[in-house]
Short mmCIF file of C-alpha atoms in Angstrom, two decimals:
data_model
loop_
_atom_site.label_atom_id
_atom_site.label_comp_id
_atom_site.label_asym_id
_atom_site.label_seq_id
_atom_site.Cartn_x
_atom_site.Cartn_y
_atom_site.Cartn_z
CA UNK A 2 -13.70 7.08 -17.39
CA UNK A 3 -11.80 4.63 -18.92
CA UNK A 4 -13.96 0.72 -19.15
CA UNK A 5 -12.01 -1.84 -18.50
CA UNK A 6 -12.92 -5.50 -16.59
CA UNK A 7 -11.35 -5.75 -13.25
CA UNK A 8 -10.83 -7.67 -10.34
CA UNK A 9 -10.07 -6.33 -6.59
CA UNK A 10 -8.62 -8.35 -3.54
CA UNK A 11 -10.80 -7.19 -0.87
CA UNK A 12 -9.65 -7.52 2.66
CA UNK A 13 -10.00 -11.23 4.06
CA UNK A 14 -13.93 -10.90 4.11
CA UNK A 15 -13.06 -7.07 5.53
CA UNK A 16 -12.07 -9.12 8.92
CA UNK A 17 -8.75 -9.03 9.28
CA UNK A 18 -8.29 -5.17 10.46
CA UNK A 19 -11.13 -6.14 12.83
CA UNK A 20 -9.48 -8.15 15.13
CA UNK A 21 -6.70 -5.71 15.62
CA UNK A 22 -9.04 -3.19 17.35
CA UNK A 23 -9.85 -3.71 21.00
CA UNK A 24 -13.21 -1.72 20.91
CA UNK A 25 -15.99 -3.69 22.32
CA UNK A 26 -18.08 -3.81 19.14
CA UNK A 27 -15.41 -6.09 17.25
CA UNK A 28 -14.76 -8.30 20.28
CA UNK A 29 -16.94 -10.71 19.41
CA UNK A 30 -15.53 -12.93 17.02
CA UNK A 31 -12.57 -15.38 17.75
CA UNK A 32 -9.64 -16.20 15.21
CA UNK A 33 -10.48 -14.35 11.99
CA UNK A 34 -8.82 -15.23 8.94
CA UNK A 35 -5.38 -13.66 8.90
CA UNK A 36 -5.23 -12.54 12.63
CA UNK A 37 -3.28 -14.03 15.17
CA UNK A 38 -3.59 -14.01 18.91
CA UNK A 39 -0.36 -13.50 19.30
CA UNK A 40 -0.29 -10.34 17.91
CA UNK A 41 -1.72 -7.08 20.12
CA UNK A 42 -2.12 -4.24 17.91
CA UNK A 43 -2.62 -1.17 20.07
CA UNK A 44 -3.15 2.95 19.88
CA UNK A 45 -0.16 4.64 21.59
CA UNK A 46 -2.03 7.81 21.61
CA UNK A 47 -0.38 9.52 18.52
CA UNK A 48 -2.13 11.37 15.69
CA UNK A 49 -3.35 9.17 12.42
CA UNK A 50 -3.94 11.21 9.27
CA UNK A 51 -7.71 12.32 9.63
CA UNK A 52 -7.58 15.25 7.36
CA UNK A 53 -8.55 15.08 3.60
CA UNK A 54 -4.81 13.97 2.05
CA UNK A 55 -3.32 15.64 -0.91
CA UNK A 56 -1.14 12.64 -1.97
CA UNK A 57 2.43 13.97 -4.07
CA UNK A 58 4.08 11.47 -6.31
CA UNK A 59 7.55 11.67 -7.19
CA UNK A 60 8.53 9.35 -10.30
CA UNK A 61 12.35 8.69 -9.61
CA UNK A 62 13.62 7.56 -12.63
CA UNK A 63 12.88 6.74 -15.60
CA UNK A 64 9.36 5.60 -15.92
CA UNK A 65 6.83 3.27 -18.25
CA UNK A 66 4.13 6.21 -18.99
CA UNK A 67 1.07 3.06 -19.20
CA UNK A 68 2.50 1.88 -15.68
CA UNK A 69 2.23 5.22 -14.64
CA UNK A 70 -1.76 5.62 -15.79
CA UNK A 71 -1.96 1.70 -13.47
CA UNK A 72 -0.73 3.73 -10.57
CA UNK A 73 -2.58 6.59 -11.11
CA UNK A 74 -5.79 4.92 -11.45
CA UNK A 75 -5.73 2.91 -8.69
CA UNK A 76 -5.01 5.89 -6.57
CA UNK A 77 -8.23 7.67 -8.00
CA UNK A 78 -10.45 4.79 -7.15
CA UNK A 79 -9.44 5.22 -3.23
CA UNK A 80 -12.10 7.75 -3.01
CA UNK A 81 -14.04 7.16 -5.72
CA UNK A 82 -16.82 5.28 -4.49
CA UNK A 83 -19.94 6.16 -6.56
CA UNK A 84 -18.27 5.64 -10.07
CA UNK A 85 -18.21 1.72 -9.61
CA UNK A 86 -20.00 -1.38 -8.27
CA UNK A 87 -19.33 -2.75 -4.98
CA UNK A 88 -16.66 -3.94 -3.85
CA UNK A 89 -14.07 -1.06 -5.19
CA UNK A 90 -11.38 -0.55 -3.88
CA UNK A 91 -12.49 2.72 -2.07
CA UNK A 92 -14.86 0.11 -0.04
CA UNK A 93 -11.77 -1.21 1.40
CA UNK A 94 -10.50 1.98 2.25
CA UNK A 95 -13.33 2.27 4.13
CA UNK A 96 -12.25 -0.57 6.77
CA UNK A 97 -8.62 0.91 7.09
CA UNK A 98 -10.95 4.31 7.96
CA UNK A 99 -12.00 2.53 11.17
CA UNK A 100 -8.99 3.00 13.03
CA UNK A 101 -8.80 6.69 14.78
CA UNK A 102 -6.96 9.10 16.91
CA UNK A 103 -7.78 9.87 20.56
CA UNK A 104 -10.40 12.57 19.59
CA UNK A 105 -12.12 9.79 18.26
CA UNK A 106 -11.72 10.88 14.47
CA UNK A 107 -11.44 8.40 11.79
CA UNK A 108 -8.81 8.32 9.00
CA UNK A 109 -9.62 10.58 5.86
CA UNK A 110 -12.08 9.13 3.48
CA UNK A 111 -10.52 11.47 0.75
CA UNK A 112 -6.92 10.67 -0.84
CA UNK A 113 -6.51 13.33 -3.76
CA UNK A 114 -3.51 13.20 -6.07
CA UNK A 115 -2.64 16.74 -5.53
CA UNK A 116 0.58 17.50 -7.44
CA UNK A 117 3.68 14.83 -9.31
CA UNK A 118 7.09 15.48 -10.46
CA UNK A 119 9.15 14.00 -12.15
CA UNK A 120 12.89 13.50 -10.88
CA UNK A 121 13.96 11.61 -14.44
CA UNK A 122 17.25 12.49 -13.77
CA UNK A 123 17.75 10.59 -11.32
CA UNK A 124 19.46 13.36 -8.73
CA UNK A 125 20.74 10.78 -5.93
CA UNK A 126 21.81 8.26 -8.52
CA UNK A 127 20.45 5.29 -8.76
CA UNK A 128 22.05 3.73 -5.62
CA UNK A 129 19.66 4.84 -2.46
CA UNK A 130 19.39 4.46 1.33
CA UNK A 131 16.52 4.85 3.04
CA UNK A 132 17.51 8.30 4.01
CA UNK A 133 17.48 9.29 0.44
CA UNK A 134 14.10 9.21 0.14
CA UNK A 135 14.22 12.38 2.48
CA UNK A 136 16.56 13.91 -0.12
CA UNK A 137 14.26 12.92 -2.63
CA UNK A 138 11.77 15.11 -1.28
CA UNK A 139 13.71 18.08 -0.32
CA UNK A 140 14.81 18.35 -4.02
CA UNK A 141 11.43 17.74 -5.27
CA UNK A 142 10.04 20.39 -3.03
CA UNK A 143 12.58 23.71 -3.94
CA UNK A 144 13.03 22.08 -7.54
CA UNK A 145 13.39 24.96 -10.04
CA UNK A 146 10.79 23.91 -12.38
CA UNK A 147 7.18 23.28 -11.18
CA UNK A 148 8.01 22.00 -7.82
CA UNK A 149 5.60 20.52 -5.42
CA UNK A 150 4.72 22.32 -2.80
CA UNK A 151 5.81 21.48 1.19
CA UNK A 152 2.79 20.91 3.14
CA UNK A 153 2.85 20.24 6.64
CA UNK A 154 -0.80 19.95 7.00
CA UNK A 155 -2.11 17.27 5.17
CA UNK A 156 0.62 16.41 2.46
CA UNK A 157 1.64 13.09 1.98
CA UNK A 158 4.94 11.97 -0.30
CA UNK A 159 5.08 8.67 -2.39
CA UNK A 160 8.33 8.25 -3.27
CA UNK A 161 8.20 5.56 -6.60
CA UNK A 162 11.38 4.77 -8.06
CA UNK A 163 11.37 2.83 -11.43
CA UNK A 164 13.42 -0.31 -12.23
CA UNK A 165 17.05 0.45 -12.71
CA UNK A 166 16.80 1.95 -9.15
CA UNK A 167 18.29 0.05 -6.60
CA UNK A 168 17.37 0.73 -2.78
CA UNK A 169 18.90 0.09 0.58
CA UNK A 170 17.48 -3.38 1.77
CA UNK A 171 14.80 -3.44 -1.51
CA UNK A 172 14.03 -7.15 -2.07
CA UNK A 173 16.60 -8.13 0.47
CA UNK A 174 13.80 -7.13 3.69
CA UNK A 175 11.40 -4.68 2.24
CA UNK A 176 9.29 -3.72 -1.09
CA UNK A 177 8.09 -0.03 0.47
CA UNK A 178 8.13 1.36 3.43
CA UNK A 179 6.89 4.53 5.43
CA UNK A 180 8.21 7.51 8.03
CA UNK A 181 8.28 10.80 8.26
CA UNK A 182 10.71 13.52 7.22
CA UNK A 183 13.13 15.24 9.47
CA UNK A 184 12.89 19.35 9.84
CA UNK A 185 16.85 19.32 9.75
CA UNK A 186 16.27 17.77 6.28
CA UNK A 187 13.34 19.02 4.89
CA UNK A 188 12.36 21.34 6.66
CA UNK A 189 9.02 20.33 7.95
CA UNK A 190 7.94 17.09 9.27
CA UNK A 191 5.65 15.44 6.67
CA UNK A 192 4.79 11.46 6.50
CA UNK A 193 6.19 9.69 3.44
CA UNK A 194 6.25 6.22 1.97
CA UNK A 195 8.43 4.71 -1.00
CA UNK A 196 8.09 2.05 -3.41
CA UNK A 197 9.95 0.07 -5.59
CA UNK A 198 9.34 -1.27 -8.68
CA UNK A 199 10.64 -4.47 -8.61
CA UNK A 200 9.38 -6.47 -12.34
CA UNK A 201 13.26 -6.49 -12.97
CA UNK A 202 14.86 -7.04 -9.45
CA UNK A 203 12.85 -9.14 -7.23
CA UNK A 204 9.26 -10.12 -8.93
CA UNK A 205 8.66 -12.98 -6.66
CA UNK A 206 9.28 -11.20 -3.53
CA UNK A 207 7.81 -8.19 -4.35
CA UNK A 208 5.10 -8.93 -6.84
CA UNK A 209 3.73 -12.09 -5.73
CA UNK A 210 1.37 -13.36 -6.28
CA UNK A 211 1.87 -12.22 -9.64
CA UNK A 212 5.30 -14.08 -9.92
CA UNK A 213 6.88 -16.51 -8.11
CA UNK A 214 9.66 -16.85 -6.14
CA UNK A 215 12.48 -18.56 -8.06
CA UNK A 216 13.87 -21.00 -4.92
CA UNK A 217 10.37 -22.31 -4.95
CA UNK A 218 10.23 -25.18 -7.56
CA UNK A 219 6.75 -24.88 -8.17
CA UNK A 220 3.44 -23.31 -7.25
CA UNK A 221 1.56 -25.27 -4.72
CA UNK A 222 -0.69 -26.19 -7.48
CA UNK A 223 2.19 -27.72 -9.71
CA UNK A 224 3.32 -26.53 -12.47
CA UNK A 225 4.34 -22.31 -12.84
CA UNK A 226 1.38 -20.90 -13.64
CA UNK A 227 0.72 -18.34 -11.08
CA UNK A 228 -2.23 -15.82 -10.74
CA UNK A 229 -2.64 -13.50 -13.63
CA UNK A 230 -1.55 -9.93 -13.07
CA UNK A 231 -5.08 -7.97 -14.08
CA UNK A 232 -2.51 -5.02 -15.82
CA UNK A 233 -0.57 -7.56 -17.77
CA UNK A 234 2.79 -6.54 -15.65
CA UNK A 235 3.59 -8.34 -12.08
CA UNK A 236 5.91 -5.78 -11.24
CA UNK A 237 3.35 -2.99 -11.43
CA UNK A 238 0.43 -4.72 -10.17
CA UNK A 239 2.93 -5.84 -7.46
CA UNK A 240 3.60 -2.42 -6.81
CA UNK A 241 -0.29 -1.63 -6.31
CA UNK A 242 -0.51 -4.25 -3.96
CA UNK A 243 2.76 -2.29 -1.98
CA UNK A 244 1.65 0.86 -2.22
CA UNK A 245 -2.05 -0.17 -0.41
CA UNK A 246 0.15 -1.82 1.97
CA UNK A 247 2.13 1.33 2.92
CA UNK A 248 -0.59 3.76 2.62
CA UNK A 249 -2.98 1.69 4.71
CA UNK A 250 0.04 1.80 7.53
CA UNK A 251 1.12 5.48 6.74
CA UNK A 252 -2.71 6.70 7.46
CA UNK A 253 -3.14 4.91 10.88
CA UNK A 254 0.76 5.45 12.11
CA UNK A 255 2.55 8.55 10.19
CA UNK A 256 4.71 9.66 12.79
CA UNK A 257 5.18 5.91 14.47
CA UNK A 258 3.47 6.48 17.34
CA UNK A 259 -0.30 5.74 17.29
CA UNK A 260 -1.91 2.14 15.81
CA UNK A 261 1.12 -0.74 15.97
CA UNK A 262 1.65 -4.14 18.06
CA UNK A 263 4.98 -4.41 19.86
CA UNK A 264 7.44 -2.71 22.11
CA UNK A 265 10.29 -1.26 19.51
CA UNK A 266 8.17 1.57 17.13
CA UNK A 267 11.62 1.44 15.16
CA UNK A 268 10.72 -1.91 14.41
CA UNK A 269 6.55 -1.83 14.84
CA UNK A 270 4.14 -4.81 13.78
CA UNK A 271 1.33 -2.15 11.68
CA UNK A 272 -2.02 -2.87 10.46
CA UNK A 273 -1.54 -4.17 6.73
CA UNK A 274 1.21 -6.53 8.47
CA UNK A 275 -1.48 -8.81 10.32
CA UNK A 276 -2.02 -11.10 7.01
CA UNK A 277 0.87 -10.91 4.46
CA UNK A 278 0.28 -12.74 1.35
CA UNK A 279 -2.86 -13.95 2.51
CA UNK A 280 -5.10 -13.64 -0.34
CA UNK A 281 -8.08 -16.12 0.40
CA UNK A 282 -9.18 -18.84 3.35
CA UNK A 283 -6.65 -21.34 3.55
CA UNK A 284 -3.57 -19.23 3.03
CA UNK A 285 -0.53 -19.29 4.43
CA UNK A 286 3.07 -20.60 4.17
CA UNK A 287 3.51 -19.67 0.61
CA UNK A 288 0.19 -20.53 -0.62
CA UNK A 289 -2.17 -17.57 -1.32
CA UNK A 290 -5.54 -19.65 -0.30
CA UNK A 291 -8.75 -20.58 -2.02
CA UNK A 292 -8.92 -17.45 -4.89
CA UNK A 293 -12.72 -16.92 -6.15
CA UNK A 294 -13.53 -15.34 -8.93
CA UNK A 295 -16.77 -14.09 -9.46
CA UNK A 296 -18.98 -11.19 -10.84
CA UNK A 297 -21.84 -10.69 -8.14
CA UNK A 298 -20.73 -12.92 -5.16
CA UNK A 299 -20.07 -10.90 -3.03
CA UNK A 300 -18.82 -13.74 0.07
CA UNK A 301 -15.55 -14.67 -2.47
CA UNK A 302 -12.46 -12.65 -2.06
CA UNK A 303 -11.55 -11.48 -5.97
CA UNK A 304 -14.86 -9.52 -7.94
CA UNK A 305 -15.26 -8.90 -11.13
CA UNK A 306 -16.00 -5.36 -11.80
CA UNK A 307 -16.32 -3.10 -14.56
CA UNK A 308 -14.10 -0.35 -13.58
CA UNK A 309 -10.70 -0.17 -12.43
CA UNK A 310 -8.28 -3.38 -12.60
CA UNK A 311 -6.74 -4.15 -9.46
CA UNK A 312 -6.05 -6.88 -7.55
CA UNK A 313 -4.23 -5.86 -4.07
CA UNK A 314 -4.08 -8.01 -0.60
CA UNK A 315 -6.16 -5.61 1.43
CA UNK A 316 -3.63 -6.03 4.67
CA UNK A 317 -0.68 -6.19 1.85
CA UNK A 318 2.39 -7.90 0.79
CA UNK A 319 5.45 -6.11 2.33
#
């Protein structure tokens, strides 16, 4: 495995998921750091995604082949526990795992690229609606050459698109988002989530805190210096940081009906929403909070590892 030094954003001192649930066991604290009161996340009965995932990535577009070895990596390390100190980044997978279905089973522990292609033709342009993503799949699926196969069971589709690819409402309202695919369309129903890559478009709302958002004059520290991105690229370190997001909410809600706050599922408050852009105590309005970095203390929110490079907000940064 490849060595490399590394930090990883763990969750807000693995709290802020806690407060969401309303099991006894997690009742006991008040206020935790990125939670809200306001907010009532709660299970609406559905299923969440239990069973051992075989994840399928579709590259739309054309694509950077190191960015695509970032992406891949940090999709290894979900379940790769034993290959690298604590915290990893499979440890925080391990907090999202706490949320479960009414049969009481937990999500997966086990996220296994299982298959990619490679749409580098572009085959629904380079202008897409949400919708297309659904297109996206269906193409990828009875492709000609090595297509991916349709799994009902316990596939799930990451739609990434690469720079030139502009997206209905992408750095306008979202960065990614997740659903799941319509029979009439597809064929099957399968859950889904896309990504943008957005170095070129929109690094400061997608890819902070890796760049900064150009109507803001200056960091709240002065100057524009802004936190490093660990892969030397804000827009695909941004992208991790997305893509945790969406899987994180794809795994406890896939079909929109089981772990979410609020009355409208079309419009649902899900579990990596509950501290956006919160990266350390004291964030909030823009500011990312107090940022530690350290090598073995293991109270500060950024570690330095020795495997892996990734620094992600555990609840996101939609």
């Amino acid at each position: 495995m490849q060595k490399f030094t590394c930090y990883v954003v763990l969750l807000l001192f693995l709290l802020c998921f806690f407060q969401a649930f309303s099991w006894s066991q997690f009742n006991q604290g008040e206020n935790y750091e990125g939670s809200s009161d306001l907010i009532n996340l709660e299970y609406h009965m559905g299923p969440v995604l239990a069973s051992a995932i075989n994840l399928y990535i579709i590259w739309y577009g054309q694509w950077n082949p190191t960015h695509q070895a970032t992406i891949r990596d940090f999709l290894d390390s979900l379940s790769s526990s034993s290959s690298v100190p604590y915290p990893s980044v499979a440890d925080w997978w391990d907090t999202v795992r706490l949320y479960t279905d009414q049969t009481g089973s937990n999500i997966t522990a086990t996220i296994s690229i299982s298959g990619e292609f490679y749409d580098s033709g572009y085959s629904h342009g380079v202008y897409l609606s949400r919708l297309s993503m659904q297109s996206i799949i269906k193409a990828a699926v009875t492709s000609h050459s090595r297509p991916l196969p349709l799994n009902p069971h316990n596939g799930l589709y990451l739609v990434l698109t690469s720079q030139d690819v502009q997206v209905e409402d992408f750095c306008r309202a979202v960065c990614g988002f997740h659903y799941f695919t319509f029979p009439i369309l597809v064929g099957v129903t399968v859950p889904y989530a896309w990504v943008g890559y957005s170095g070129t478009q929109c690094p400061g709302m997608c890819a902070y805190p890796f760049a900064w958002p150009k109507y803001w004059e200056a960091t709240p520290t002065g100057g524009n210096d802004i936190t490093h991105a660990p892969n030397g690229d804000a827009g695909v370190d941004g992208m991790i940081s997305v893509i945790a997001h969406e899987l994180a909410e794809v795994s406890s809600n896939p079909l929109i009906n089981a772990w979410y706050a609020g009355e409208d599922p079309t419009a649902p408050t899900e579990i990596a929403d509950l501290c956006l852009g919160l990266y350390g105590s004291g964030g909030g309005g823009g500011y990312m909070g107090k940022v530690y970095k350290d090598a073995w203390e293991m109270a500060t929110m950024y570690m330095e590892l020795k495997e892996g490079d990734f620094w992600f907000n555990g609840c996101g940064i939609l």
